Amino acid sequence: MTNPLSLISLKNPWHLLATGFGSGLSPVVPGTMGTLAAVPFFLLLAQLPFPAYVVVVLLSCVIGIKICQVTSDDMKVHDHGSIVWDEFAGFWITMSIVPALNIPITEWKWLLTGFILFRFFDMVKPWPIGWLDKRIHGGLGIMLDDIVAGIMAGITLFLVAKYAGWMS
């Protein structure tokens, strides 16, 4: 049987994006490495006006369906661990609260808490995330569970911040 990773080429733009610029090729915790690789991009995106941030994140989700589908098809494996574009989009969704509330990106407690919450929801997959993960396939399925994880983590981040007194 062919190793699916042998079918990946970072010269292929679909593969490059799907693997989070190679971060998903990490032999340990590729999803976490993919989310970590999404952080510097978030720090850049968060400087955009909020409507532009939303457009970029929505486009990353829509285009992500194709990115993940093409790479999954090329690897002949559904949702291989090295495909982490969904983590990029999901994390950016989680962190949407930061530019929405004009929170300075230097407020590291937001970034760290958002990172931890997104990874928690993405790994544990509470309902409906796990349900979606098992029932929706293809590029949409790869993206959808992380989109919902991002939404749930974002709501939780807001609640943590509110009750911790991070917002004035």
Coordinates of N, CA and C in Angstrom, one line a residue:
M1 N 0.8 -1.2 0.0 CA 0.0 0.0 0.0 C 0.9 1.2 0.0
T2 N 0.5 2.2 -0.8 CA 1.3 3.4 -0.9 C 1.1 4.4 0.3
N3 N 2.1 4.9 0.8 CA 2.0 5.9 1.8 C 1.4 7.2 1.3
P4 N 0.3 7.6 1.8 CA -0.4 8.8 1.3 C 0.5 10.0 1.3
L5 N 1.4 10.1 2.2 CA 2.3 11.3 2.3 C 3.2 11.3 1.0
S6 N 3.5 10.2 0.5 CA 4.4 10.1 -0.7 C 3.6 10.7 -1.9
L7 N 2.3 10.9 -1.8 CA 1.6 11.5 -2.9 C 1.4 13.0 -2.8
I8 N 2.0 13.6 -1.8 CA 2.0 15.0 -1.5 C 3.2 15.7 -2.1
S9 N 3.0 16.8 -2.8 CA 4.1 17.6 -3.3 C 3.8 19.1 -2.9
L10 N 4.7 19.7 -2.2 CA 4.6 21.1 -1.8 C 4.7 22.0 -3.0
K11 N 5.1 21.5 -4.1 CA 5.1 22.3 -5.3 C 3.7 22.5 -5.9
N12 N 2.8 21.6 -5.5 CA 1.4 21.7 -5.9 C 0.7 22.7 -5.0
P13 N 0.2 23.8 -5.6 CA -0.4 24.8 -4.7 C -1.6 24.3 -3.8
W14 N -2.3 23.3 -4.3 CA -3.4 22.7 -3.5 C -2.8 22.0 -2.3
H15 N -1.8 21.2 -2.5 CA -1.1 20.5 -1.4 C -0.5 21.4 -0.5
L16 N 0.2 22.5 -1.0 CA 0.9 23.4 -0.2 C -0.1 24.1 0.8
L17 N -1.2 24.5 0.3 CA -2.3 25.1 1.2 C -2.9 24.1 2.1
A18 N -3.3 23.0 1.6 CA -3.9 21.9 2.4 C -3.1 21.5 3.6
T19 N -1.8 21.4 3.4 CA -0.9 21.0 4.5 C -0.4 22.2 5.3
G20 N -1.1 23.4 5.1 CA -0.7 24.5 6.0 C 0.7 24.9 5.7
F21 N 1.1 25.0 4.4 CA 2.5 25.4 4.1 C 3.5 24.4 4.6
G22 N 3.1 23.1 4.7 CA 3.9 22.0 5.2 C 3.8 21.7 6.7
S23 N 3.1 22.6 7.5 CA 3.0 22.3 8.9 C 2.2 21.0 9.2
G24 N 1.3 20.6 8.4 CA 0.6 19.4 8.6 C 1.4 18.2 8.4
L25 N 2.6 18.3 7.8 CA 3.5 17.2 7.6 C 4.2 16.8 8.8
S26 N 4.0 17.5 9.9 CA 4.7 17.2 11.2 C 4.3 15.7 11.6
P27 N 5.3 14.9 12.0 CA 5.0 13.6 12.4 C 4.3 13.5 13.7
V28 N 4.3 14.6 14.5 CA 3.5 14.6 15.8 C 2.5 15.7 15.7
V29 N 1.3 15.5 16.2 CA 0.2 16.4 16.3 C 0.1 17.4 15.2
P30 N -0.1 16.8 14.0 CA -0.2 17.7 12.8 C -1.3 18.8 12.9
G31 N -2.4 18.4 13.5 CA -3.5 19.4 13.6 C -3.1 20.6 14.5
T32 N -2.4 20.3 15.6 CA -2.0 21.3 16.5 C -0.9 22.1 15.8
M33 N 0.0 21.5 15.0 CA 1.0 22.2 14.3 C 0.4 23.1 13.2
G34 N -0.6 22.6 12.6 CA -1.3 23.4 11.6 C -2.0 24.6 12.2
T35 N -2.6 24.4 13.4 CA -3.2 25.6 14.1 C -2.1 26.6 14.5
L36 N -1.0 26.1 15.0 CA 0.1 26.9 15.3 C 0.6 27.7 14.1
A37 N 0.6 27.1 13.0 CA 1.1 27.8 11.8 C 0.1 28.8 11.3
A38 N -1.2 28.7 11.7 CA -2.2 29.7 11.4 C -2.1 31.0 12.2
V39 N -1.4 30.9 13.3 CA -1.3 32.1 14.2 C -0.7 33.3 13.6
P40 N 0.5 33.2 12.9 CA 1.1 34.4 12.3 C 0.1 35.0 11.2
F41 N -0.6 34.1 10.5 CA -1.5 34.6 9.5 C -2.7 35.4 10.2
F42 N -3.1 34.8 11.3 CA -4.2 35.5 12.1 C -3.7 36.9 12.5
L43 N -2.4 37.0 13.0 CA -1.9 38.2 13.5 C -1.9 39.3 12.3
L44 N -1.6 38.8 11.1 CA -1.7 39.7 10.0 C -3.2 40.1 9.6
L45 N -4.0 39.0 9.5 CA -5.4 39.3 9.2 C -6.1 40.1 10.2
A46 N -5.8 40.0 11.4 CA -6.5 40.8 12.5 C -6.3 42.3 12.3
Q47 N -5.3 42.7 11.5 CA -5.0 44.1 11.3 C -5.9 44.7 10.2
L48 N -6.7 43.8 9.5 CA -7.6 44.3 8.5 C -8.8 44.9 9.2
P49 N -9.6 45.8 8.5 CA -10.9 46.2 9.0 C -11.7 44.9 9.2
F50 N -12.6 44.9 10.2 CA -13.3 43.7 10.5 C -14.1 43.1 9.3
P51 N -14.8 44.0 8.5 CA -15.5 43.4 7.3 C -14.6 42.7 6.4
A52 N -13.4 43.2 6.2 CA -12.4 42.5 5.3 C -11.9 41.2 5.9
Y53 N -11.7 41.2 7.2 CA -11.4 40.0 7.9 C -12.4 38.9 7.7
V54 N -13.7 39.3 7.8 CA -14.8 38.3 7.6 C -14.8 37.8 6.2
V55 N -14.6 38.6 5.2 CA -14.5 38.2 3.8 C -13.4 37.2 3.6
V56 N -12.2 37.5 4.1 CA -11.1 36.6 4.0 C -11.4 35.2 4.6
V57 N -11.9 35.3 5.8 CA -12.2 34.0 6.5 C -13.3 33.2 5.8
L58 N -14.3 33.9 5.3 CA -15.4 33.2 4.5 C -14.8 32.6 3.2
L59 N -13.9 33.4 2.5 CA -13.3 32.8 1.3 C -12.4 31.6 1.7
S60 N -11.7 31.7 2.8 CA -10.8 30.6 3.2 C -11.7 29.3 3.4
C61 N -12.9 29.5 3.9 CA -13.8 28.3 4.1 C -14.3 27.8 2.8
V62 N -14.7 28.7 1.9 CA -15.3 28.2 0.6 C -14.2 27.6 -0.2
I63 N -13.1 28.3 -0.3 CA -11.9 27.8 -1.1 C -11.4 26.5 -0.5
G64 N -11.4 26.5 0.9 CA -10.9 25.3 1.6 C -11.6 24.0 1.3
I65 N -12.9 24.1 0.9 CA -13.6 22.9 0.5 C -12.9 22.3 -0.7
K66 N -12.5 23.1 -1.7 CA -11.8 22.6 -2.9 C -10.4 22.2 -2.5
I67 N -9.7 23.0 -1.7 CA -8.3 22.7 -1.3 C -8.3 21.3 -0.7
C68 N -9.2 21.1 0.2 CA -9.2 19.8 1.0 C -9.6 18.6 0.1
Q69 N -10.6 18.9 -0.8 CA -11.1 17.8 -1.6 C -10.0 17.4 -2.6
V70 N -9.4 18.3 -3.3 CA -8.3 18.0 -4.2 C -7.2 17.2 -3.6
T71 N -6.8 17.7 -2.4 CA -5.6 17.0 -1.7 C -6.1 15.6 -1.2
S72 N -7.3 15.6 -0.7 CA -7.8 14.3 -0.2 C -7.9 13.3 -1.3
D73 N -8.4 13.7 -2.4 CA -8.5 12.8 -3.6 C -7.1 12.4 -4.1
D74 N -6.1 13.3 -4.1 CA -4.8 13.0 -4.6 C -4.1 12.0 -3.6
M75 N -4.4 12.1 -2.3 CA -3.8 11.2 -1.3 C -4.6 9.9 -1.2
K76 N -5.8 9.9 -1.8 CA -6.6 8.7 -1.8 C -7.0 8.3 -0.3
V77 N -7.1 9.3 0.5 CA -7.5 9.1 2.0 C -8.4 10.3 2.3
H78 N -9.6 10.0 2.9 CA -10.4 11.1 3.4 C -9.9 11.7 4.7
D79 N -9.7 13.0 4.7 CA -9.3 13.8 5.9 C -8.0 13.2 6.5
H80 N -7.0 13.1 5.7 CA -5.7 12.6 6.3 C -5.2 13.7 7.2
G81 N -4.5 13.3 8.3 CA -4.1 14.2 9.3 C -3.2 15.3 8.8
S82 N -2.5 15.2 7.7 CA -1.7 16.2 7.2 C -2.4 17.3 6.5
I83 N -3.7 17.1 6.3 CA -4.6 18.2 5.7 C -5.0 19.1 6.9
V84 N -4.5 20.3 6.9 CA -4.7 21.2 8.0 C -5.3 22.5 7.6
W85 N -5.7 22.7 6.4 CA -6.3 24.0 6.0 C -7.5 24.2 6.8
D86 N -8.2 23.2 7.1 CA -9.5 23.3 7.9 C -9.1 23.9 9.3
E87 N -8.0 23.5 9.9 CA -7.5 24.1 11.2 C -7.3 25.6 11.0
F88 N -6.7 26.0 9.9 CA -6.4 27.4 9.7 C -7.8 28.2 9.7
A89 N -8.7 27.7 8.9 CA -10.0 28.4 8.9 C -10.7 28.4 10.2
G90 N -10.7 27.2 10.8 CA -11.4 27.1 12.1 C -10.8 28.0 13.2
F91 N -9.5 28.1 13.2 CA -8.9 28.9 14.2 C -9.2 30.4 13.9
W92 N -9.2 30.8 12.7 CA -9.5 32.2 12.3 C -10.9 32.5 12.7
I93 N -11.8 31.5 12.6 CA -13.2 31.7 13.0 C -13.2 32.0 14.5
T94 N -12.6 31.1 15.3 CA -12.5 31.2 16.7 C -12.0 32.6 17.1
M95 N -11.0 33.1 16.4 CA -10.4 34.4 16.8 C -11.1 35.6 16.3
S96 N -12.2 35.4 15.6 CA -12.9 36.5 15.0 C -13.3 37.6 16.0
I97 N -13.5 37.2 17.2 CA -13.9 38.1 18.3 C -12.8 39.2 18.5
V98 N -11.6 38.9 18.3 CA -10.5 39.8 18.5 C -10.6 41.1 17.6
P99 N -10.6 40.9 16.3 CA -10.8 42.1 15.5 C -12.2 42.7 15.6
A100 N -13.2 41.8 15.9 CA -14.6 42.3 16.0 C -14.7 43.3 17.1
L101 N -14.0 43.1 18.2 CA -14.1 44.0 19.4 C -12.9 44.9 19.5
N102 N -12.1 45.0 18.4 CA -10.9 45.9 18.4 C -10.0 45.6 19.5
I103 N -9.8 44.3 19.8 CA -8.9 44.0 20.9 C -7.5 44.0 20.3
P104 N -6.5 44.6 20.9 CA -5.2 44.6 20.4 C -4.6 43.2 20.3
I105 N -3.9 42.9 19.2 CA -3.4 41.6 19.0 C -2.2 41.3 20.0
T106 N -1.8 42.3 20.7 CA -0.8 42.1 21.8 C -1.4 41.5 23.0
E107 N -2.7 41.4 23.1 CA -3.3 40.8 24.3 C -3.2 39.2 24.1
W108 N -2.1 38.7 24.6 CA -1.8 37.3 24.3 C -2.7 36.3 25.0
K109 N -3.4 36.7 26.1 CA -4.3 35.8 26.7 C -5.4 35.4 25.8
W110 N -5.8 36.3 24.9 CA -6.9 36.0 23.9 C -6.4 34.9 23.0
L111 N -5.2 35.2 22.5 CA -4.6 34.2 21.5 C -4.4 32.9 22.1
L112 N -3.8 32.8 23.2 CA -3.5 31.5 23.9 C -4.8 30.8 24.2
T113 N -5.8 31.5 24.8 CA -7.1 30.9 25.2 C -7.8 30.4 23.9
G114 N -7.8 31.2 22.9 CA -8.5 30.9 21.6 C -7.9 29.6 21.0
F115 N -6.5 29.6 21.1 CA -5.8 28.4 20.5 C -6.2 27.1 21.3
I116 N -6.2 27.2 22.6 CA -6.5 26.0 23.4 C -7.9 25.6 23.2
L117 N -8.8 26.6 23.2 CA -10.3 26.3 23.0 C -10.5 25.6 21.7
F118 N -9.9 26.2 20.6 CA -10.1 25.6 19.3 C -9.6 24.2 19.2
R119 N -8.4 24.0 19.7 CA -7.8 22.6 19.7 C -8.7 21.7 20.5
F120 N -9.2 22.1 21.7 CA -10.1 21.3 22.5 C -11.3 20.8 21.7
F121 N -12.0 21.8 21.1 CA -13.2 21.5 20.3 C -12.9 20.6 19.1
D122 N -11.8 20.9 18.5 CA -11.4 20.1 17.3 C -11.0 18.7 17.6
M123 N -10.4 18.5 18.7 CA -9.9 17.1 19.1 C -11.0 16.3 19.8
V124 N -11.7 16.9 20.7 CA -12.8 16.2 21.5 C -14.0 16.0 20.6
K125 N -14.3 16.9 19.8 CA -15.5 16.8 18.8 C -16.8 16.6 19.5
P126 N -17.2 17.4 20.5 CA -18.5 17.3 21.1 C -19.6 17.5 20.0
W127 N -20.8 17.0 20.4 CA -21.9 17.2 19.4 C -22.1 18.7 19.2
P128 N -22.3 19.1 18.0 CA -22.6 18.4 16.7 C -21.3 18.1 15.9
I129 N -20.1 18.5 16.4 CA -18.9 18.4 15.6 C -18.6 17.0 15.2
G130 N -18.7 16.1 16.2 CA -18.4 14.6 15.9 C -19.4 14.1 15.0
W131 N -20.7 14.5 15.2 CA -21.8 14.0 14.3 C -21.5 14.4 12.8
L132 N -21.1 15.7 12.6 CA -20.8 16.2 11.3 C -19.6 15.4 10.7
D133 N -18.5 15.3 11.6 CA -17.3 14.6 11.1 C -17.6 13.2 10.6
K134 N -18.5 12.5 11.2 CA -18.8 11.1 10.8 C -19.7 11.0 9.6
R135 N -20.5 12.1 9.3 CA -21.6 11.9 8.4 C -21.4 12.8 7.1
I136 N -20.6 13.8 7.1 CA -20.4 14.6 6.0 C -19.0 14.3 5.4
H137 N -18.9 14.0 4.2 CA -17.6 13.6 3.6 C -17.2 14.6 2.5
G138 N -16.0 14.3 2.0 CA -15.5 15.1 0.9 C -14.9 16.4 1.5
G139 N -14.6 17.3 0.7 CA -14.0 18.6 1.1 C -14.9 19.3 2.1
L140 N -16.2 19.3 1.8 CA -17.1 19.9 2.7 C -17.1 19.3 4.1
G141 N -17.0 18.0 4.2 CA -16.9 17.4 5.5 C -15.6 17.7 6.2
I142 N -14.5 17.7 5.5 CA -13.2 18.1 6.1 C -13.3 19.5 6.7
M143 N -13.9 20.4 6.0 CA -14.0 21.8 6.5 C -15.1 22.0 7.5
L144 N -16.2 21.3 7.4 CA -17.4 21.7 8.2 C -17.2 21.4 9.7
D145 N -16.6 20.3 10.1 CA -16.4 20.1 11.5 C -15.5 21.1 12.1
D146 N -14.5 21.6 11.4 CA -13.6 22.6 11.9 C -14.3 24.0 12.0
I147 N -15.1 24.2 11.0 CA -15.9 25.5 11.0 C -16.8 25.5 12.2
V148 N -17.5 24.4 12.5 CA -18.4 24.4 13.7 C -17.5 24.4 15.0
A149 N -16.4 23.7 15.0 CA -15.5 23.8 16.1 C -15.0 25.2 16.4
G150 N -14.7 25.9 15.3 CA -14.3 27.3 15.4 C -15.4 28.2 16.0
I151 N -16.6 28.0 15.5 CA -17.8 28.8 16.1 C -17.9 28.5 17.5
M152 N -17.9 27.2 17.9 CA -18.2 26.8 19.3 C -17.0 27.4 20.2
A153 N -15.8 27.3 19.7 CA -14.6 27.8 20.5 C -14.7 29.3 20.6
G154 N -15.2 30.0 19.5 CA -15.3 31.4 19.5 C -16.3 31.9 20.5
I155 N -17.5 31.2 20.6 CA -18.5 31.5 21.6 C -18.0 31.3 23.0
T156 N -17.2 30.2 23.2 CA -16.7 29.9 24.5 C -15.6 30.9 24.9
L157 N -14.8 31.4 23.9 CA -13.8 32.4 24.1 C -14.5 33.7 24.6
F158 N -15.6 34.0 23.9 CA -16.3 35.2 24.3 C -16.8 35.1 25.8
L159 N -17.4 34.0 26.1 CA -17.9 33.8 27.5 C -16.8 33.8 28.5
V160 N -15.7 33.1 28.2 CA -14.5 33.1 29.1 C -14.1 34.6 29.4
A161 N -13.9 35.3 28.3 CA -13.4 36.7 28.4 C -14.4 37.6 29.2
K162 N -15.7 37.4 28.9 CA -16.7 38.2 29.6 C -16.7 37.9 31.1
Y163 N -16.7 36.6 31.5 CA -16.7 36.3 32.9 C -15.4 36.4 33.6
A164 N -14.3 36.4 32.8 CA -13.0 36.7 33.4 C -12.7 38.2 33.6
G165 N -13.6 39.0 33.0 CA -13.4 40.4 33.1 C -12.4 41.0 32.1
W166 N -12.2 40.3 31.0 CA -11.2 40.8 30.0 C -11.8 41.9 29.2
M167 N -13.1 42.0 29.2 CA -13.8 43.1 28.4 C -14.3 44.1 29.3
S168 N -14.1 45.4 28.9 CA -14.6 46.5 29.8 C -16.0 46.8 29.5

